[in-house]
Amino acid sequence: MPTPIATAVPVAHAAILGLGVYRPRRVVPNHDIVDAIDSSDEWIKTRSGIAARRWASEDETIVSMSVAAARDALAAADIDAAQIDTVILATSSLMVLGPSAGAVVATELGMHDTAAFDISAGCAGFCYALADAANLVRSGQARRVLVIGVERLTDLLDVHDRGTAFIFADGAGAVVVGPAEQEGIGPVAWGSDGSKTSAIKQDKDFQQYFAEVAAAEAAGTTSERPYIRMNGTEVFRWAVTFLEKACRDALDRAGVAASDLDAFVPHQANLRIVDALVRVLELPDDVAVAHDIVESGNTSAASIPMAMEQLLRSGAAKPGDTALLLGFGAGLAYAGQVVALPPIVA
Ligand code: COA
């Protein structure tokens, strides 16, 4: 007879208790980047909706932006860092393989002996991390989880690449997930398709790059460093055909109809994708739709918390409103869930 092993004591419900963001200081309008890609403000606005984005300066690192966003999330939740027992950080632009940024962020926030780790799920990273956090809380394995989505995509950006230079940007968003009397985070609908890796990816791995550097040195030539590359048309087609089902699955699993929603916060990839999803889901006109991409660009794992904050800050949505979140991108991975929107700091 095996020795019985106790399980953690579950709680019934989890919710997002507070939200904070960090937007880099430097605003980069379209006219600052168009010359390098032979483009125009009008082309970028028409094709993507983006008017400006934030690019991080040297001191605005993955860790410092995360810490700033986390401090506001803790304040909004009225919770001390010491009350957090798990940190999950989602990013695809950390330029070191270890240690995890989550562990460093936890220590910078004054936490001790806190479970902390990073996850990589491209632009779906925040929603993946949110699902993990909700499950940890409901299972009783964690009491309060800090979830962070953060990117410094400019570290991977080829500013001469017409397909990516105008899209990607930097920033951070964080939420505190904890127990609640009523459910605040619905079941996740998620998936991935590794056969579509070429749609968005780092164009070469570091082993390949080092081999190229060695060969170039021997030949007296130069080699090009790795960059993020995207087949925009392929991503666009996938987004507007496949993601309707992901949204409907997330709604069905939460038992919520599209007409019950107060807000829709899809990943801020491209305004035309957002508009297409609103159309196919037949969202009523009074559903507030996040359009943070216009001023923030595509911040990958940070985009959903940043877009939630923008909706709340503008007054278009309010804490407690029912919102559908949908993250999607490299992987090609997606994750969506229905949530009750959290408070932000005044
Ligand atoms: N500026 C100006 N013109 C550009 C350009 C740029 N940055 N990039 C491409 N073009 C030109 C092309 O040369 C082409 O010209 P042609 O018609 O004379 O041959 C034309 O614009 C259309 O190019 P195409 O690549 O087909 O553009 P598109 O309509 O597919 O738009 C994207 C490009 C990137 C805006 C679009 O594919 C997209 O948004 N995809 C989704 C990307 C996304 O959301 N990624 C994030 C996922 S996390």
Coordinates of C-alpha atoms and ligand atoms in Angstrom, one line a residue:
M1 CA 0.0 0.0 0.0
P2 CA 1.7 3.3 -1.1
T3 CA 2.1 6.0 1.6
P4 CA -0.8 8.5 1.3
I5 CA 0.3 11.9 0.0
A6 CA -1.7 14.9 1.1
T7 CA -2.9 17.4 -1.5
A8 CA -3.0 21.2 -1.2
V9 CA -6.3 22.6 0.1
P10 CA -8.2 24.1 -2.8
V11 CA -10.1 27.3 -2.8
A12 CA -13.2 27.8 -4.9
H13 CA -12.4 30.9 -6.9
A14 CA -9.5 33.1 -8.2
A15 CA -9.6 36.6 -9.5
I16 CA -7.3 39.4 -10.7
L17 CA -6.9 41.7 -7.6
G18 CA -4.9 44.5 -9.1
L19 CA -3.2 45.7 -12.3
G20 CA -0.1 47.9 -13.0
V21 CA 1.9 48.8 -16.1
Y22 CA 5.1 50.4 -17.1
R23 CA 5.3 52.4 -20.4
P24 CA 8.8 53.3 -21.5
R25 CA 9.6 57.0 -21.5
R26 CA 10.6 57.3 -25.1
V27 CA 7.6 57.8 -27.5
V28 CA 8.6 56.9 -31.1
P29 CA 6.1 58.3 -33.7
N30 CA 5.9 56.8 -37.2
H31 CA 7.8 59.7 -38.8
D32 CA 10.9 58.7 -36.7
I33 CA 11.2 55.2 -38.2
V34 CA 9.8 55.5 -41.8
D35 CA 13.1 56.6 -43.5
A36 CA 14.9 53.4 -42.5
I37 CA 12.1 51.2 -44.0
D38 CA 11.1 53.4 -47.0
S39 CA 7.6 53.7 -45.6
S40 CA 5.1 56.4 -44.6
D41 CA 3.0 57.4 -41.6
E42 CA -0.1 56.8 -43.7
W43 CA 1.0 53.3 -44.8
I44 CA 1.7 52.2 -41.2
K45 CA -1.5 53.7 -39.9
T46 CA -3.6 52.1 -42.6
R47 CA -2.1 48.6 -42.5
S48 CA -1.5 48.3 -38.7
G49 CA -3.3 51.1 -36.9
I50 CA -0.1 52.1 -35.2
A51 CA 0.6 55.9 -34.8
A52 CA 3.5 55.6 -32.2
R53 CA 5.1 53.1 -30.0
R54 CA 7.4 53.2 -26.9
W55 CA 11.0 52.0 -27.1
A56 CA 12.9 51.4 -24.0
S57 CA 16.1 53.3 -23.1
E58 CA 19.1 51.5 -21.7
D59 CA 18.0 51.7 -18.1
E60 CA 14.5 50.4 -18.9
T61 CA 15.3 46.7 -18.6
I62 CA 13.1 43.6 -18.5
V63 CA 13.7 43.6 -14.7
S64 CA 13.2 47.3 -14.0
M65 CA 10.1 47.6 -16.2
S66 CA 8.6 44.5 -14.5
V67 CA 9.4 45.8 -11.0
A68 CA 7.7 49.1 -11.8
A69 CA 4.6 47.5 -13.2
A70 CA 4.5 45.0 -10.3
R71 CA 4.7 47.8 -7.7
D72 CA 1.5 49.4 -9.2
A73 CA -0.2 46.0 -9.4
L74 CA 0.5 45.4 -5.7
A75 CA -0.7 48.9 -4.8
A76 CA -3.9 48.4 -6.8
A77 CA -4.5 45.1 -5.1
D78 CA -3.6 46.7 -1.7
I79 CA -1.1 43.8 -1.1
D80 CA 2.5 43.8 0.2
A81 CA 5.2 42.0 -1.8
A82 CA 5.6 39.7 1.2
Q83 CA 2.1 38.3 0.6
I84 CA 3.0 37.0 -2.8
D85 CA 4.2 33.4 -2.9
T86 CA 4.7 32.8 -6.6
V87 CA 5.9 35.0 -9.5
I88 CA 5.3 34.0 -13.1
L89 CA 6.9 36.2 -15.7
A90 CA 6.1 35.9 -19.5
T91 CA 8.6 37.2 -22.0
S92 CA 10.2 36.3 -25.3
S93 CA 12.9 39.0 -25.3
L94 CA 15.1 38.2 -22.3
M95 CA 18.6 38.3 -23.7
V96 CA 20.0 35.8 -21.1
L97 CA 19.0 32.2 -20.7
G98 CA 19.4 32.3 -16.9
P99 CA 18.6 33.0 -14.2
S100 CA 14.9 33.6 -14.8
A101 CA 13.9 37.3 -14.8
G102 CA 11.0 36.2 -12.5
A103 CA 13.5 35.2 -9.7
V104 CA 15.4 38.5 -10.0
V105 CA 12.2 40.6 -10.0
A106 CA 11.0 38.8 -6.9
T107 CA 14.2 39.7 -5.1
E108 CA 14.1 43.3 -6.3
L109 CA 10.6 43.5 -4.9
G110 CA 11.9 42.4 -1.5
M111 CA 10.5 38.9 -1.6
H112 CA 12.3 36.0 0.0
D113 CA 12.2 32.3 -0.9
T114 CA 9.4 32.9 -3.4
A115 CA 8.7 30.5 -6.2
A116 CA 9.5 32.3 -9.4
F117 CA 9.9 31.3 -13.0
D118 CA 9.5 32.6 -16.6
I119 CA 7.4 31.2 -19.4
S120 CA 7.7 31.7 -23.1
A121 CA 4.6 31.6 -25.2
G122 CA 5.1 34.5 -27.5
C123 CA 2.4 37.1 -27.6
A124 CA 0.1 34.6 -25.8
G125 CA 2.5 34.6 -22.8
F126 CA 0.5 36.7 -20.5
C127 CA -2.7 34.7 -20.9
Y128 CA -0.8 31.4 -20.5
A129 CA 0.7 32.8 -17.2
L130 CA -2.7 34.1 -16.0
A131 CA -4.2 30.6 -16.6
D132 CA -1.3 29.0 -14.6
A133 CA -1.7 31.5 -11.8
A134 CA -5.5 31.0 -11.5
N135 CA -5.0 27.2 -11.4
L136 CA -2.3 27.5 -8.8
V137 CA -4.5 29.6 -6.6
R138 CA -7.6 27.4 -7.1
S139 CA -5.7 24.3 -6.3
G140 CA -4.4 25.8 -3.1
Q141 CA -0.8 25.4 -4.3
A142 CA -0.3 29.2 -4.2
R143 CA -2.1 31.9 -2.2
R144 CA -1.2 35.0 -4.3
V145 CA 0.6 35.0 -7.6
L146 CA 2.2 38.0 -9.3
V147 CA 1.9 37.6 -13.1
I148 CA 4.0 39.8 -15.4
G149 CA 4.1 40.2 -19.1
V150 CA 7.1 42.2 -20.3
E151 CA 9.1 42.8 -23.4
R152 CA 12.1 44.7 -24.8
L153 CA 11.5 43.6 -28.4
T154 CA 13.7 46.4 -29.6
D155 CA 16.7 44.2 -28.5
L156 CA 15.6 41.8 -31.3
L157 CA 14.4 44.4 -33.8
D158 CA 16.1 45.1 -37.2
V159 CA 15.1 48.7 -37.7
H160 CA 15.7 48.2 -41.4
D161 CA 13.2 45.3 -41.7
R162 CA 10.0 46.6 -43.4
G163 CA 8.0 43.7 -42.1
T164 CA 8.7 44.2 -38.3
A165 CA 10.3 47.6 -37.6
F166 CA 7.1 49.5 -37.3
I167 CA 5.2 46.9 -35.3
F168 CA 7.2 45.7 -32.3
A169 CA 7.7 47.7 -29.1
D170 CA 8.6 47.6 -25.4
G171 CA 6.7 47.7 -22.1
A172 CA 5.4 45.8 -19.1
G173 CA 2.2 44.9 -17.4
A174 CA 1.5 43.0 -14.1
V175 CA -1.4 41.6 -12.2
V176 CA -1.9 40.0 -8.8
V177 CA -4.0 36.9 -8.8
G178 CA -5.5 35.6 -5.5
P179 CA -8.5 33.9 -4.0
A180 CA -12.0 35.5 -4.4
E181 CA -15.6 34.9 -3.3
Q182 CA -16.7 34.8 -6.9
E183 CA -14.9 33.5 -10.0
G184 CA -12.9 36.2 -11.7
I185 CA -10.9 34.1 -14.2
G186 CA -12.7 31.7 -16.5
P187 CA -11.2 28.5 -17.8
V188 CA -8.6 29.0 -20.5
A189 CA -9.0 28.0 -24.2
W190 CA -5.4 27.5 -25.4
G191 CA -3.3 25.7 -28.0
S192 CA -0.3 26.0 -30.3
D193 CA 0.9 24.9 -33.7
G194 CA 4.7 24.4 -34.0
S195 CA 4.4 23.6 -37.7
K196 CA 3.9 27.4 -38.2
T197 CA 7.1 28.4 -36.5
S198 CA 8.3 30.3 -39.6
A199 CA 5.4 32.7 -39.3
I200 CA 7.2 34.6 -36.4
K201 CA 10.6 33.6 -35.1
Q202 CA 14.1 34.6 -34.3
D203 CA 15.8 34.1 -37.6
K204 CA 18.8 32.2 -36.4
D205 CA 19.7 30.5 -33.0
F206 CA 22.8 31.6 -31.1
Q207 CA 24.8 28.4 -32.0
Q208 CA 24.3 29.2 -35.7
Y209 CA 25.2 32.8 -35.1
F210 CA 28.5 31.9 -33.3
A211 CA 29.4 29.6 -36.1
E212 CA 28.8 32.4 -38.6
V213 CA 30.8 34.8 -36.5
A214 CA 33.8 32.4 -36.5
A215 CA 33.5 31.8 -40.2
A216 CA 33.2 35.5 -41.0
E217 CA 36.3 36.2 -38.8
A218 CA 38.3 33.6 -40.7
A219 CA 37.1 35.1 -44.0
G220 CA 37.6 38.7 -43.0
T221 CA 33.9 39.5 -43.5
T222 CA 31.1 40.3 -41.1
S223 CA 28.0 38.3 -40.0
E224 CA 24.5 39.5 -39.1
R225 CA 23.2 39.0 -35.5
P226 CA 19.8 37.3 -34.9
Y227 CA 16.6 39.3 -35.3
I228 CA 12.9 38.7 -35.0
R229 CA 11.3 38.0 -38.4
M230 CA 7.7 37.7 -39.4
N231 CA 5.6 36.5 -42.3
G232 CA 2.9 39.1 -41.8
T233 CA 0.5 37.8 -44.3
E234 CA 0.6 34.3 -42.8
V235 CA 0.1 35.6 -39.3
F236 CA -2.7 37.8 -40.5
R237 CA -4.5 35.0 -42.3
W238 CA -4.2 32.6 -39.2
A239 CA -5.4 35.4 -36.9
V240 CA -8.6 36.2 -38.8
T241 CA -9.6 32.7 -39.7
F242 CA -8.6 30.6 -36.6
L243 CA -9.0 32.9 -33.7
E244 CA -12.8 33.3 -33.8
K245 CA -13.0 29.7 -32.6
A246 CA -10.5 30.4 -29.7
C247 CA -12.7 33.3 -28.6
R248 CA -15.9 31.3 -28.8
D249 CA -14.3 28.4 -26.9
A250 CA -13.2 30.8 -24.1
L251 CA -16.7 32.2 -23.9
D252 CA -18.4 28.8 -23.9
R253 CA -16.1 27.5 -21.2
A254 CA -16.9 30.5 -19.0
G255 CA -20.6 30.2 -19.8
V256 CA -20.7 33.8 -21.0
A257 CA -22.3 35.0 -24.3
A258 CA -20.6 37.5 -26.5
S259 CA -23.5 39.8 -25.8
D260 CA -22.8 39.6 -22.0
L261 CA -19.3 41.1 -22.5
D262 CA -18.5 44.6 -21.3
A263 CA -15.0 44.6 -22.9
F264 CA -12.8 42.8 -25.4
V265 CA -9.1 42.9 -24.9
P266 CA -7.3 41.0 -27.7
H267 CA -3.6 41.0 -28.1
Q268 CA -2.6 44.3 -29.7
A269 CA -1.0 42.8 -32.9
N270 CA -2.6 44.9 -35.6
L271 CA -5.7 47.1 -35.5
R272 CA -7.1 45.3 -38.6
I273 CA -7.0 41.9 -36.7
V274 CA -8.8 43.5 -33.7
D275 CA -11.5 44.9 -36.0
A276 CA -11.9 41.6 -37.9
L277 CA -12.4 39.7 -34.6
V278 CA -15.0 42.2 -33.4
R279 CA -16.8 41.7 -36.7
V280 CA -16.8 37.9 -36.7
L281 CA -17.8 37.7 -33.0
E282 CA -20.6 40.2 -33.8
L283 CA -19.8 42.1 -30.6
P284 CA -22.5 44.7 -29.7
D285 CA -21.5 48.3 -30.2
D286 CA -21.4 48.9 -26.4
V287 CA -18.6 46.4 -25.8
A288 CA -15.4 48.5 -25.1
V289 CA -12.6 47.3 -27.4
A290 CA -9.0 47.8 -26.5
H291 CA -7.1 49.9 -29.1
D292 CA -3.8 50.4 -27.2
I293 CA -1.8 49.4 -30.3
V294 CA -2.4 52.9 -31.7
E295 CA -0.1 54.5 -29.2
S296 CA 1.9 51.5 -27.9
G297 CA 2.6 49.3 -30.9
N298 CA 2.7 45.5 -30.5
T299 CA 4.3 44.7 -27.1
S300 CA 3.8 40.9 -27.3
A301 CA 3.5 39.4 -23.8
A302 CA 2.9 42.9 -22.3
S303 CA 0.2 44.0 -24.6
I304 CA -2.9 42.5 -22.9
P305 CA -2.2 44.0 -19.4
M306 CA -1.2 47.3 -21.0
A307 CA -4.4 47.3 -23.1
M308 CA -6.5 46.4 -20.1
E309 CA -5.0 49.4 -18.2
Q310 CA -5.6 51.7 -21.1
L311 CA -9.3 50.8 -21.2
L312 CA -9.6 51.2 -17.4
R313 CA -7.6 54.5 -17.3
S314 CA -9.7 56.0 -20.1
G315 CA -12.9 55.1 -18.4
A316 CA -14.1 53.0 -21.3
A317 CA -14.3 50.0 -18.9
K318 CA -14.4 49.8 -15.1
P319 CA -13.2 47.3 -12.5
G320 CA -15.6 44.4 -12.2
D321 CA -16.6 44.5 -15.9
T322 CA -16.6 41.2 -17.7
A323 CA -13.9 41.1 -20.4
L324 CA -12.7 38.5 -22.9
L325 CA -8.9 38.4 -23.2
L326 CA -7.2 36.7 -26.1
G327 CA -3.4 36.4 -26.5
F328 CA -1.9 35.0 -29.8
G329 CA 1.3 35.0 -31.7
A330 CA 4.6 33.1 -32.1
G331 CA 4.2 29.4 -31.6
L332 CA 1.7 29.8 -33.2
A333 CA 0.2 29.9 -29.7
Y334 CA -3.0 31.3 -28.4
A335 CA -4.8 31.5 -25.0
G336 CA -8.0 33.2 -24.1
Q337 CA -10.2 33.6 -21.0
V338 CA -13.1 35.6 -19.6
V339 CA -12.1 37.7 -16.6
A340 CA -13.5 40.3 -14.3
L341 CA -11.4 43.5 -14.8
P342 CA -9.3 44.5 -11.8
P343 CA -8.7 47.8 -10.2
I344 CA -5.7 50.0 -11.1
V345 CA -3.9 52.7 -9.1
A346 CA -5.4 56.2 -9.3
Ligands
COA1 N1 6.1 50.3 -45.6 C1 5.6 50.5 -46.9 N2 5.3 49.6 -47.8 C2 5.4 48.3 -47.4 C3 6.0 48.0 -46.1 C4 6.3 49.0 -45.2 N3 6.8 48.8 -44.0 N4 6.0 46.6 -46.0 C5 5.6 46.1 -47.2 N5 5.2 47.1 -48.0 C6 4.7 47.1 -49.3 C7 5.1 45.8 -50.0 O1 6.3 46.0 -50.7 C8 3.9 45.6 -51.0 O2 4.0 46.4 -52.1 P1 3.5 46.0 -53.6 O3 2.0 45.8 -53.4 O4 3.9 47.1 -54.4 O5 4.2 44.7 -53.9 C9 2.7 46.1 -50.2 O6 3.2 47.0 -49.2 C10 1.9 45.0 -49.5 O7 2.9 44.1 -48.8 P2 2.4 43.0 -47.8 O8 3.5 42.4 -47.1 O9 1.4 42.1 -48.6 O10 1.5 43.9 -46.8 P3 0.3 43.5 -45.9 O11 -0.9 44.1 -46.4 O12 0.3 42.0 -45.6 O13 0.7 44.2 -44.5 C11 1.5 43.7 -42.4 C12 1.8 43.9 -43.8 C13 2.7 43.3 -41.6 C14 1.0 45.0 -41.8 C15 0.3 42.7 -42.3 O14 0.7 41.5 -43.0 C16 0.1 42.3 -40.8 O15 -0.3 43.1 -40.1 N6 0.2 41.0 -40.5 C17 0.0 40.6 -39.1 C18 1.2 40.9 -38.4 C19 0.9 40.8 -36.9 O16 -0.1 41.1 -36.4 N7 2.0 40.4 -36.3 C20 2.0 40.3 -34.9 C21 1.5 38.9 -34.5 S1 2.0 38.7 -32.8

